[in-house]
Amino acid sequence: MTPDQNLLLYTKLAGFRLVVLANPFGCETDFLRALHDRLIEGLEQILRLMNRL
């Protein structure tokens, strides 16, 4: 991937992370809350890895 493509992907993932962080209200059960938290953790891991590149 080119640096421009990396930046675009990073920006999209960071924006998606913000949307996910802002919308925990749809999680009606413990399972959905745990899944939501796991999605946030996964996005944060990906963004940390991309920062190293």
PDB file of C-alpha atoms in Angstrom:
ATOM      1  CA  MET A   1       0.000   0.000   0.000  1.00  0.00           C
ATOM      2  CA  THR A   2       1.150   3.502  -0.704  1.00  0.00           C
ATOM      3  CA  PRO A   3       1.432   6.061   2.109  1.00  0.00           C
ATOM      4  CA  ASP A   4      -1.637   7.831   0.728  1.00  0.00           C
ATOM      5  CA  GLN A   5      -3.674   4.630   0.836  1.00  0.00           C
ATOM      6  CA  ASN A   6      -2.480   3.968   4.403  1.00  0.00           C
ATOM      7  CA  LEU A   7      -3.528   7.440   5.479  1.00  0.00           C
ATOM      8  CA  LEU A   8      -6.940   7.060   3.868  1.00  0.00           C
ATOM      9  CA  LEU A   9      -7.506   3.683   5.530  1.00  0.00           C
ATOM     10  CA  TYR A  10      -6.339   5.022   8.902  1.00  0.00           C
ATOM     11  CA  THR A  11      -8.697   7.981   8.595  1.00  0.00           C
ATOM     12  CA  LYS A  12     -11.657   5.765   7.714  1.00  0.00           C
ATOM     13  CA  LEU A  13     -10.951   3.358  10.592  1.00  0.00           C
ATOM     14  CA  ALA A  14     -10.511   6.217  13.064  1.00  0.00           C
ATOM     15  CA  GLY A  15     -13.809   7.722  11.934  1.00  0.00           C
ATOM     16  CA  PHE A  16     -15.563   4.381  12.226  1.00  0.00           C
ATOM     17  CA  ARG A  17     -14.108   3.968  15.731  1.00  0.00           C
ATOM     18  CA  LEU A  18     -15.611   7.324  16.721  1.00  0.00           C
ATOM     19  CA  VAL A  19     -19.011   6.266  15.393  1.00  0.00           C
ATOM     20  CA  VAL A  20     -18.798   2.995  17.318  1.00  0.00           C
ATOM     21  CA  LEU A  21     -17.749   4.813  20.503  1.00  0.00           C
ATOM     22  CA  ALA A  22     -20.685   7.207  20.159  1.00  0.00           C
ATOM     23  CA  ASN A  23     -23.308   4.507  19.660  1.00  0.00           C
ATOM     24  CA  PRO A  24     -23.310   1.978  22.494  1.00  0.00           C
ATOM     25  CA  PHE A  25     -27.040   2.532  23.038  1.00  0.00           C
ATOM     26  CA  GLY A  26     -28.142  -0.199  20.648  1.00  0.00           C
ATOM     27  CA  CYS A  27     -26.526  -2.852  22.825  1.00  0.00           C
ATOM     28  CA  GLU A  28     -29.490  -4.286  24.694  1.00  0.00           C
ATOM     29  CA  THR A  29     -27.891  -7.455  26.067  1.00  0.00           C
ATOM     30  CA  ASP A  30     -24.645  -8.300  27.828  1.00  0.00           C
ATOM     31  CA  PHE A  31     -23.544 -10.253  24.771  1.00  0.00           C
ATOM     32  CA  LEU A  32     -24.007  -7.241  22.495  1.00  0.00           C
ATOM     33  CA  ARG A  33     -22.200  -4.953  24.960  1.00  0.00           C
ATOM     34  CA  ALA A  34     -19.273  -7.380  25.111  1.00  0.00           C
ATOM     35  CA  LEU A  35     -19.212  -7.599  21.312  1.00  0.00           C
ATOM     36  CA  HIS A  36     -19.300  -3.807  21.070  1.00  0.00           C
ATOM     37  CA  ASP A  37     -16.393  -3.493  23.505  1.00  0.00           C
ATOM     38  CA  ARG A  38     -14.430  -6.113  21.574  1.00  0.00           C
ATOM     39  CA  LEU A  39     -14.995  -4.210  18.321  1.00  0.00           C
ATOM     40  CA  ILE A  40     -13.646  -1.033  19.934  1.00  0.00           C
ATOM     41  CA  GLU A  41     -10.592  -2.907  21.229  1.00  0.00           C
ATOM     42  CA  GLY A  42      -9.955  -4.417  17.804  1.00  0.00           C
ATOM     43  CA  LEU A  43     -10.198  -1.060  16.065  1.00  0.00           C
ATOM     44  CA  GLU A  44      -7.820   0.481  18.606  1.00  0.00           C
ATOM     45  CA  GLN A  45      -5.306  -2.330  18.054  1.00  0.00           C
ATOM     46  CA  ILE A  46      -5.424  -1.869  14.289  1.00  0.00           C
ATOM     47  CA  LEU A  47      -4.954   1.880  14.623  1.00  0.00           C
ATOM     48  CA  ARG A  48      -1.986   1.392  16.994  1.00  0.00           C
ATOM     49  CA  LEU A  49      -0.372  -1.012  14.535  1.00  0.00           C
ATOM     50  CA  MET A  50      -0.915   1.373  11.659  1.00  0.00           C
ATOM     51  CA  ASN A  51       0.712   4.186  13.666  1.00  0.00           C
ATOM     52  CA  ARG A  52       3.911   2.147  13.799  1.00  0.00           C
ATOM     53  CA  LEU A  53       4.147   2.011  10.003  1.00  0.00           C
TER      54      LEU A  53
END
